[in-house]
């Protein structure tokens, strides 16, 4: 199987890289580390012209992908965004766009998809109370009212909720899990920015207290959203893995260059056998993560029979590989790798946070084991 991007996807990836070099390099992210927000709405709108939020949106609403496998196209963009630790809600925006495009009614699609694709509406995704993918951890309760639903509860680790225009909220109704579209601002809804290890992103706590939504804001039938939520988790895992591969590739390149430049005993440290072996190990981890991600993207795009297995493999292997590569990079850089002036620590921070959001590697391995066990017993 060929895991390389085709010519159209490679062109999309190259255009994204050149755009980021000009408009939002890693230096631009660094400049905002201590700001209230690291998200630049103008850059997001410009990126939307390259398709950042439109690849999963039907053409009639201003979207469209470059191939017949838009999830793979999405990964081509995600890898480049990961290389610069892009802080915007790329993952969350595409999860929301896909959910509305797939399960929304004509009115919801017309109202939300066109501005999302154009970058004029910034959506994000409220999941659980702990950032996991466990439906049992959904902390927003939905009570039926005469006109719709009343929302009460908390969703945490929501990406850039303080900058968003639209929330896709997972909630529990009496009949089961549901999804609701909540425009911002909305009465009874409070957003608090949380402190975190990853300085390049802002994660938020969203509190709902008597938030009223009408029936037109419910995505699909009330209580019937479990499969919709799992679809969102699959897509989120693949996109998260793509961003991690891009970030891992960038920090690996930093490390290789440092090994060429750093001299000890009159020679570059990259010439020492111990460093050569460590770099070879990092390259193997990187390539393994890349293959796992791209196969998962293909499996999801083509709805293959082993789709879930591929997603769980990516969810476990890629996060661990990224954390391993970032950690080894810090070690190879030596004492300077821990300093604020070097970018390596930013990648290490991102890697450690990625390991616990949307299901940690152990959770993904457990789900994979359950799938394999079910197939054996079937």
Short mmCIF file of C-alpha atoms in Angstrom, two decimals:
data_model
loop_
_atom_site.label_atom_id
_atom_site.label_comp_id
_atom_site.label_asym_id
_atom_site.label_seq_id
_atom_site.Cartn_x
_atom_site.Cartn_y
_atom_site.Cartn_z
CA UNK A 1 0.00 0.00 0.00
CA UNK A 2 1.29 3.46 -0.92
CA UNK A 3 1.07 5.83 2.04
CA UNK A 4 2.55 8.82 0.19
CA UNK A 5 0.35 11.79 -0.55
CA UNK A 6 -0.69 12.14 -4.18
CA UNK A 7 0.25 15.18 -6.28
CA UNK A 8 -2.83 17.21 -5.27
CA UNK A 9 -2.33 16.51 -1.58
CA UNK A 10 1.38 17.29 -1.82
CA UNK A 11 0.51 20.60 -3.49
CA UNK A 12 -1.96 21.41 -0.70
CA UNK A 13 0.66 20.55 1.90
CA UNK A 14 3.29 22.68 0.18
CA UNK A 15 0.92 25.65 -0.12
CA UNK A 16 0.10 25.35 3.59
CA UNK A 17 3.79 25.23 4.52
CA UNK A 18 4.61 28.32 2.47
CA UNK A 19 1.63 30.17 3.94
CA UNK A 20 2.69 29.35 7.49
CA UNK A 21 6.29 30.39 6.82
CA UNK A 22 5.03 33.80 5.74
CA UNK A 23 2.04 34.39 8.01
CA UNK A 24 2.38 32.22 11.10
CA UNK A 25 5.80 30.65 11.72
CA UNK A 26 6.78 29.21 15.08
CA UNK A 27 8.25 32.60 16.00
CA UNK A 28 4.76 34.12 15.75
CA UNK A 29 3.43 31.48 18.14
CA UNK A 30 6.28 32.23 20.56
CA UNK A 31 5.41 35.93 20.55
CA UNK A 32 1.93 35.12 21.93
CA UNK A 33 2.84 32.56 24.59
CA UNK A 34 1.97 34.83 27.50
CA UNK A 35 -0.97 36.59 25.82
CA UNK A 36 -4.60 36.01 26.78
CA UNK A 37 -5.09 34.27 23.45
CA UNK A 38 -2.69 32.66 20.98
CA UNK A 39 -5.35 32.50 18.26
CA UNK A 40 -5.14 34.99 15.37
CA UNK A 41 -8.53 35.26 13.66
CA UNK A 42 -7.11 36.96 10.57
CA UNK A 43 -4.65 34.13 10.01
CA UNK A 44 -7.53 31.68 10.42
CA UNK A 45 -9.57 33.48 7.76
CA UNK A 46 -6.61 33.48 5.40
CA UNK A 47 -6.00 29.80 6.10
CA UNK A 48 -9.66 29.13 5.35
CA UNK A 49 -8.95 30.23 1.78
CA UNK A 50 -6.59 27.25 1.58
CA UNK A 51 -9.35 24.96 2.84
CA UNK A 52 -8.44 24.58 6.51
CA UNK A 53 -12.09 24.43 7.57
CA UNK A 54 -13.72 23.54 4.25
CA UNK A 55 -12.38 20.11 3.30
CA UNK A 56 -15.29 18.27 4.96
CA UNK A 57 -17.92 20.80 3.88
CA UNK A 58 -19.99 20.06 0.73
CA UNK A 59 -19.35 22.27 -2.30
CA UNK A 60 -22.85 23.74 -2.22
CA UNK A 61 -21.96 25.38 1.12
CA UNK A 62 -18.63 26.78 -0.02
CA UNK A 63 -16.47 23.78 0.82
CA UNK A 64 -14.76 21.03 -1.11
CA UNK A 65 -11.69 18.82 -0.92
CA UNK A 66 -8.81 18.41 -3.34
CA UNK A 67 -9.36 14.63 -3.69
CA UNK A 68 -12.13 12.11 -3.06
CA UNK A 69 -10.56 11.38 0.35
CA UNK A 70 -11.03 14.61 2.31
CA UNK A 71 -9.90 13.06 5.62
CA UNK A 72 -6.51 12.31 4.04
CA UNK A 73 -6.41 15.85 2.63
CA UNK A 74 -7.10 17.09 6.15
CA UNK A 75 -4.08 15.17 7.44
CA UNK A 76 -1.84 16.80 4.83
CA UNK A 77 -2.79 20.19 6.26
CA UNK A 78 -2.67 18.96 9.86
CA UNK A 79 0.94 17.81 9.54
CA UNK A 80 2.03 21.28 8.45
CA UNK A 81 0.09 22.96 11.26
CA UNK A 82 1.73 20.59 13.72
CA UNK A 83 5.20 21.57 12.51
CA UNK A 84 4.67 25.14 13.75
CA UNK A 85 2.56 24.15 16.79
CA UNK A 86 -0.34 26.08 15.30
CA UNK A 87 -2.55 27.20 18.20
CA UNK A 88 -5.92 27.56 16.47
CA UNK A 89 -8.86 25.12 16.76
CA UNK A 90 -8.17 23.30 13.49
CA UNK A 91 -9.18 19.91 14.90
CA UNK A 92 -12.28 21.15 16.68
CA UNK A 93 -13.46 23.24 13.73
CA UNK A 94 -13.33 20.29 11.36
CA UNK A 95 -15.06 17.99 13.83
CA UNK A 96 -17.92 20.49 14.07
CA UNK A 97 -18.03 21.02 10.30
CA UNK A 98 -18.19 17.27 9.67
CA UNK A 99 -20.92 16.76 12.27
CA UNK A 100 -23.11 19.50 10.82
CA UNK A 101 -22.46 18.40 7.22
CA UNK A 102 -23.29 14.77 8.04
CA UNK A 103 -26.12 15.02 10.55
CA UNK A 104 -27.46 18.57 10.31
CA UNK A 105 -30.78 19.44 8.73
CA UNK A 106 -30.87 21.75 5.66
CA UNK A 107 -31.44 24.85 7.79
CA UNK A 108 -28.48 24.07 10.09
CA UNK A 109 -26.22 23.36 7.12
CA UNK A 110 -27.17 26.61 5.42
CA UNK A 111 -26.77 28.64 8.60
CA UNK A 112 -23.43 27.29 9.79
CA UNK A 113 -21.44 25.53 7.08
CA UNK A 114 -20.85 28.46 4.75
CA UNK A 115 -19.42 30.79 7.42
CA UNK A 116 -17.38 27.92 8.93
CA UNK A 117 -15.82 27.11 5.55
CA UNK A 118 -15.03 30.78 4.95
CA UNK A 119 -13.39 31.20 8.35
CA UNK A 120 -15.98 33.77 9.45
CA UNK A 121 -17.46 31.48 12.10
CA UNK A 122 -14.98 29.81 14.46
CA UNK A 123 -16.52 26.68 15.99
CA UNK A 124 -15.23 24.45 18.76
CA UNK A 125 -16.29 21.24 20.46
CA UNK A 126 -17.39 20.70 24.07
CA UNK A 127 -16.89 17.05 25.00
CA UNK A 128 -16.52 15.74 28.55
CA UNK A 129 -15.61 16.93 32.03
CA UNK A 130 -12.11 15.43 31.84
CA UNK A 131 -11.10 15.71 28.19
CA UNK A 132 -11.51 11.96 27.64
CA UNK A 133 -13.56 10.21 24.97
CA UNK A 134 -15.70 8.33 27.46
CA UNK A 135 -19.37 9.09 26.81
CA UNK A 136 -20.02 8.35 30.48
CA UNK A 137 -17.83 11.39 31.30
CA UNK A 138 -20.12 13.87 29.53
CA UNK A 139 -20.91 16.46 32.20
CA UNK A 140 -23.64 18.56 30.59
CA UNK A 141 -27.20 17.49 31.34
CA UNK A 142 -30.08 18.32 28.99
CA UNK A 143 -33.59 18.73 30.37
CA UNK A 144 -36.56 18.86 28.01
CA UNK A 145 -38.53 22.13 28.01
CA UNK A 146 -41.57 23.37 26.13
CA UNK A 147 -39.40 24.85 23.36
CA UNK A 148 -36.32 22.65 23.37
CA UNK A 149 -33.65 21.82 25.95
CA UNK A 150 -32.13 23.37 29.05
CA UNK A 151 -28.40 22.73 29.52
CA UNK A 152 -26.67 22.52 32.91
CA UNK A 153 -23.18 21.29 33.72
CA UNK A 154 -19.55 21.64 32.73
CA UNK A 155 -17.34 20.72 29.78
CA UNK A 156 -13.58 21.08 30.24
CA UNK A 157 -10.51 21.36 28.03
CA UNK A 158 -12.50 22.94 25.22
CA UNK A 159 -10.15 24.41 22.65
CA UNK A 160 -10.33 28.22 22.39
CA UNK A 161 -13.91 28.44 23.65
CA UNK A 162 -13.24 32.06 24.71
CA UNK A 163 -12.61 32.94 21.05
CA UNK A 164 -15.28 30.76 19.46
CA UNK A 165 -18.51 31.81 17.76
CA UNK A 166 -20.22 28.41 17.94
CA UNK A 167 -20.09 25.43 20.31
CA UNK A 168 -20.96 21.84 19.47
CA UNK A 169 -21.98 20.52 22.89
CA UNK A 170 -22.22 16.85 23.86
CA UNK A 171 -24.89 16.43 26.52
CA UNK A 172 -26.98 13.77 28.25
CA UNK A 173 -30.74 13.80 27.69
CA UNK A 174 -33.15 11.38 29.32
CA UNK A 175 -33.24 9.34 26.11
CA UNK A 176 -29.46 9.27 25.66
CA UNK A 177 -26.45 11.29 24.42
CA UNK A 178 -27.29 14.33 22.30
CA UNK A 179 -25.48 17.07 20.40
CA UNK A 180 -26.52 20.70 20.49
CA UNK A 181 -25.28 23.74 18.55
CA UNK A 182 -24.91 26.76 20.83
CA UNK A 183 -23.97 30.14 19.32
CA UNK A 184 -21.88 32.51 21.45
CA UNK A 185 -22.51 34.59 23.43
CA UNK A 186 -25.46 32.88 25.11
CA UNK A 187 -27.17 33.70 28.39
CA UNK A 188 -26.19 31.35 31.21
CA UNK A 189 -22.96 30.25 29.58
CA UNK A 190 -19.59 31.10 31.14
CA UNK A 191 -16.10 30.43 29.75
CA UNK A 192 -12.95 30.28 31.86
CA UNK A 193 -9.47 29.90 30.38
CA UNK A 194 -7.50 27.16 32.14
CA UNK A 195 -3.79 27.13 32.81
CA UNK A 196 -1.95 24.27 31.17
CA UNK A 197 1.35 22.68 30.27
CA UNK A 198 1.01 23.44 26.55
CA UNK A 199 1.73 27.16 26.32
CA UNK A 200 0.83 27.37 22.64
CA UNK A 201 -2.87 26.62 23.09
CA UNK A 202 -5.69 27.83 25.30
CA UNK A 203 -8.02 25.24 26.75
CA UNK A 204 -11.17 26.35 28.53
CA UNK A 205 -13.80 25.30 31.02
CA UNK A 206 -17.32 25.96 29.73
CA UNK A 207 -20.08 26.15 32.35
CA UNK A 208 -23.77 25.89 31.49
CA UNK A 209 -26.37 27.15 33.94
CA UNK A 210 -29.90 27.15 32.61
CA UNK A 211 -28.80 27.63 29.00
CA UNK A 212 -31.90 27.50 26.81
CA UNK A 213 -31.70 26.03 23.32
CA UNK A 214 -34.59 25.50 20.94
CA UNK A 215 -35.25 22.40 18.87
CA UNK A 216 -33.61 23.97 15.79
CA UNK A 217 -30.26 23.88 17.63
CA UNK A 218 -30.32 20.12 18.29
CA UNK A 219 -28.14 18.19 15.84
CA UNK A 220 -30.11 15.11 14.84
CA UNK A 221 -32.72 13.44 17.06
CA UNK A 222 -32.47 13.99 20.82
CA UNK A 223 -30.87 11.02 22.53
CA UNK A 224 -29.61 9.46 19.30
CA UNK A 225 -26.15 11.03 19.03
CA UNK A 226 -23.92 8.20 20.28
CA UNK A 227 -22.79 7.20 16.78
CA UNK A 228 -22.35 10.87 15.85
CA UNK A 229 -20.09 11.35 18.87
CA UNK A 230 -18.03 8.26 18.00
CA UNK A 231 -17.66 9.51 14.45
CA UNK A 232 -16.34 12.79 15.86
CA UNK A 233 -13.90 10.92 18.11
CA UNK A 234 -12.55 8.92 15.15
CA UNK A 235 -11.98 12.04 13.10
CA UNK A 236 -10.46 13.90 16.04
CA UNK A 237 -8.02 11.05 16.73
CA UNK A 238 -6.84 11.00 13.12
CA UNK A 239 -6.39 14.78 12.91
CA UNK A 240 -4.67 14.89 16.29
CA UNK A 241 -2.29 12.17 15.09
CA UNK A 242 -1.53 14.10 11.90
CA UNK A 243 -0.65 17.22 13.87
CA UNK A 244 1.53 15.10 16.17
CA UNK A 245 3.39 13.60 13.20
CA UNK A 246 4.13 17.08 11.84
CA UNK A 247 5.33 18.28 15.23
CA UNK A 248 7.45 15.16 15.74
CA UNK A 249 9.02 15.59 12.32
CA UNK A 250 9.91 19.19 13.07
CA UNK A 251 11.49 18.47 16.45
CA UNK A 252 13.39 15.56 14.88
CA UNK A 253 14.79 17.91 12.24
CA UNK A 254 15.79 20.36 14.99
CA UNK A 255 17.63 17.55 16.75
CA UNK A 256 19.45 16.32 13.65
CA UNK A 257 20.61 19.85 12.86
CA UNK A 258 21.76 20.37 16.43
CA UNK A 259 23.73 17.11 16.28
CA UNK A 260 25.48 18.45 13.19
CA UNK A 261 26.23 21.85 14.71
CA UNK A 262 27.17 20.96 18.30
CA UNK A 263 30.86 20.20 18.67
CA UNK A 264 32.57 18.18 21.41
CA UNK A 265 36.19 17.09 21.43
CA UNK A 266 36.63 18.76 18.07
CA UNK A 267 33.86 16.94 16.20
CA UNK A 268 30.09 17.16 15.74
CA UNK A 269 28.21 15.09 18.32
CA UNK A 270 26.23 13.56 15.46
CA UNK A 271 29.39 11.68 14.56
CA UNK A 272 29.39 9.75 17.83
CA UNK A 273 27.92 6.26 17.58
CA UNK A 274 25.65 6.68 20.61
CA UNK A 275 24.00 9.75 19.08
CA UNK A 276 23.72 8.06 15.68
CA UNK A 277 21.86 5.15 17.25
CA UNK A 278 19.50 7.43 19.15
CA UNK A 279 18.71 9.44 16.02
CA UNK A 280 18.07 6.22 14.12
CA UNK A 281 15.62 5.15 16.84
CA UNK A 282 13.84 8.49 16.59
CA UNK A 283 13.53 8.17 12.82
CA UNK A 284 12.02 4.71 13.17
CA UNK A 285 9.47 6.03 15.67
CA UNK A 286 8.63 8.94 13.38
CA UNK A 287 8.10 6.76 10.31
CA UNK A 288 6.00 4.30 12.29
CA UNK A 289 3.81 7.14 13.54
CA UNK A 290 3.46 8.51 10.01
CA UNK A 291 2.34 5.15 8.60
CA UNK A 292 -0.12 4.56 11.45
CA UNK A 293 -1.66 8.00 10.93
CA UNK A 294 -1.97 7.78 7.19
CA UNK A 295 -3.46 4.30 7.28
CA UNK A 296 -5.99 5.44 9.89
CA UNK A 297 -6.89 8.38 7.65
CA UNK A 298 -7.35 6.06 4.66
CA UNK A 299 -9.41 3.63 6.72
CA UNK A 300 -11.72 6.39 7.95
CA UNK A 301 -11.93 8.04 4.53
CA UNK A 302 -12.87 4.75 2.81
CA UNK A 303 -14.92 3.39 5.75
CA UNK A 304 -12.85 0.20 5.76
CA UNK A 305 -13.75 -2.82 7.85
CA UNK A 306 -10.73 -2.26 10.11
CA UNK A 307 -11.40 1.45 10.53
CA UNK A 308 -11.76 1.36 14.30
CA UNK A 309 -8.68 -0.81 14.78
CA UNK A 310 -6.63 1.61 12.67
CA UNK A 311 -7.87 4.60 14.65
CA UNK A 312 -7.04 2.98 17.99
CA UNK A 313 -3.57 2.02 16.76
CA UNK A 314 -2.95 5.62 15.73
CA UNK A 315 -4.40 6.91 19.00
CA UNK A 316 -1.97 4.80 21.02
CA UNK A 317 1.18 4.64 18.91
CA UNK A 318 1.41 8.17 17.56
CA UNK A 319 1.01 9.95 20.89
CA UNK A 320 3.64 7.77 22.52
CA UNK A 321 5.98 8.20 19.56
CA UNK A 322 5.65 12.00 19.65
CA UNK A 323 6.33 12.09 23.39
CA UNK A 324 9.33 9.78 22.98
CA UNK A 325 10.81 11.85 20.14
CA UNK A 326 10.30 15.11 22.02
CA UNK A 327 11.79 13.69 25.22
CA UNK A 328 14.85 12.27 23.44
CA UNK A 329 15.29 15.57 21.62
CA UNK A 330 15.52 17.39 24.93
CA UNK A 331 18.10 14.87 26.13
CA UNK A 332 20.23 15.11 22.97
CA UNK A 333 20.17 18.89 23.18
CA UNK A 334 21.55 18.56 26.68
CA UNK A 335 21.17 21.37 29.21
CA UNK A 336 20.26 23.92 26.55
CA UNK A 337 17.24 21.82 25.63
CA UNK A 338 15.58 22.85 28.90
CA UNK A 339 16.03 26.58 28.34
CA UNK A 340 13.25 28.98 27.41
CA UNK A 341 15.16 30.29 24.38
CA UNK A 342 15.10 26.94 22.56
CA UNK A 343 11.88 25.71 20.96
CA UNK A 344 12.33 22.08 21.94
CA UNK A 345 10.50 22.44 25.26
CA UNK A 346 7.41 23.75 23.44
CA UNK A 347 7.17 20.51 21.49
CA UNK A 348 7.69 18.51 24.67
CA UNK A 349 4.83 20.40 26.32
CA UNK A 350 2.53 19.79 23.36
CA UNK A 351 3.43 16.08 23.31
CA UNK A 352 2.64 15.53 26.99
CA UNK A 353 -0.74 17.24 26.71
CA UNK A 354 -1.60 15.28 23.55
CA UNK A 355 -1.01 12.07 25.49
CA UNK A 356 -3.95 12.71 27.81
CA UNK A 357 -6.52 14.55 25.67
CA UNK A 358 -9.20 12.57 23.79
CA UNK A 359 -8.21 9.27 25.35
CA UNK A 360 -4.73 8.42 26.52
CA UNK A 361 -2.66 5.68 24.81
CA UNK A 362 -3.66 3.08 27.42
CA UNK A 363 -7.34 3.74 26.71
CA UNK A 364 -6.78 3.30 22.96
CA UNK A 365 -4.85 0.07 23.54
CA UNK A 366 -7.66 -1.23 25.73
CA UNK A 367 -10.23 -0.50 23.02
CA UNK A 368 -8.04 -2.21 20.44
CA UNK A 369 -7.76 -5.30 22.64
CA UNK A 370 -11.53 -5.41 23.06
CA UNK A 371 -12.04 -5.26 19.30
CA UNK A 372 -9.55 -8.05 18.69
CA UNK A 373 -11.10 -10.16 21.47
CA UNK A 374 -14.58 -9.67 19.99
CA UNK A 375 -13.37 -10.75 16.55
CA UNK A 376 -11.71 -13.87 17.97
CA UNK A 377 -14.82 -14.86 19.92
CA UNK A 378 -17.20 -14.11 17.05
#
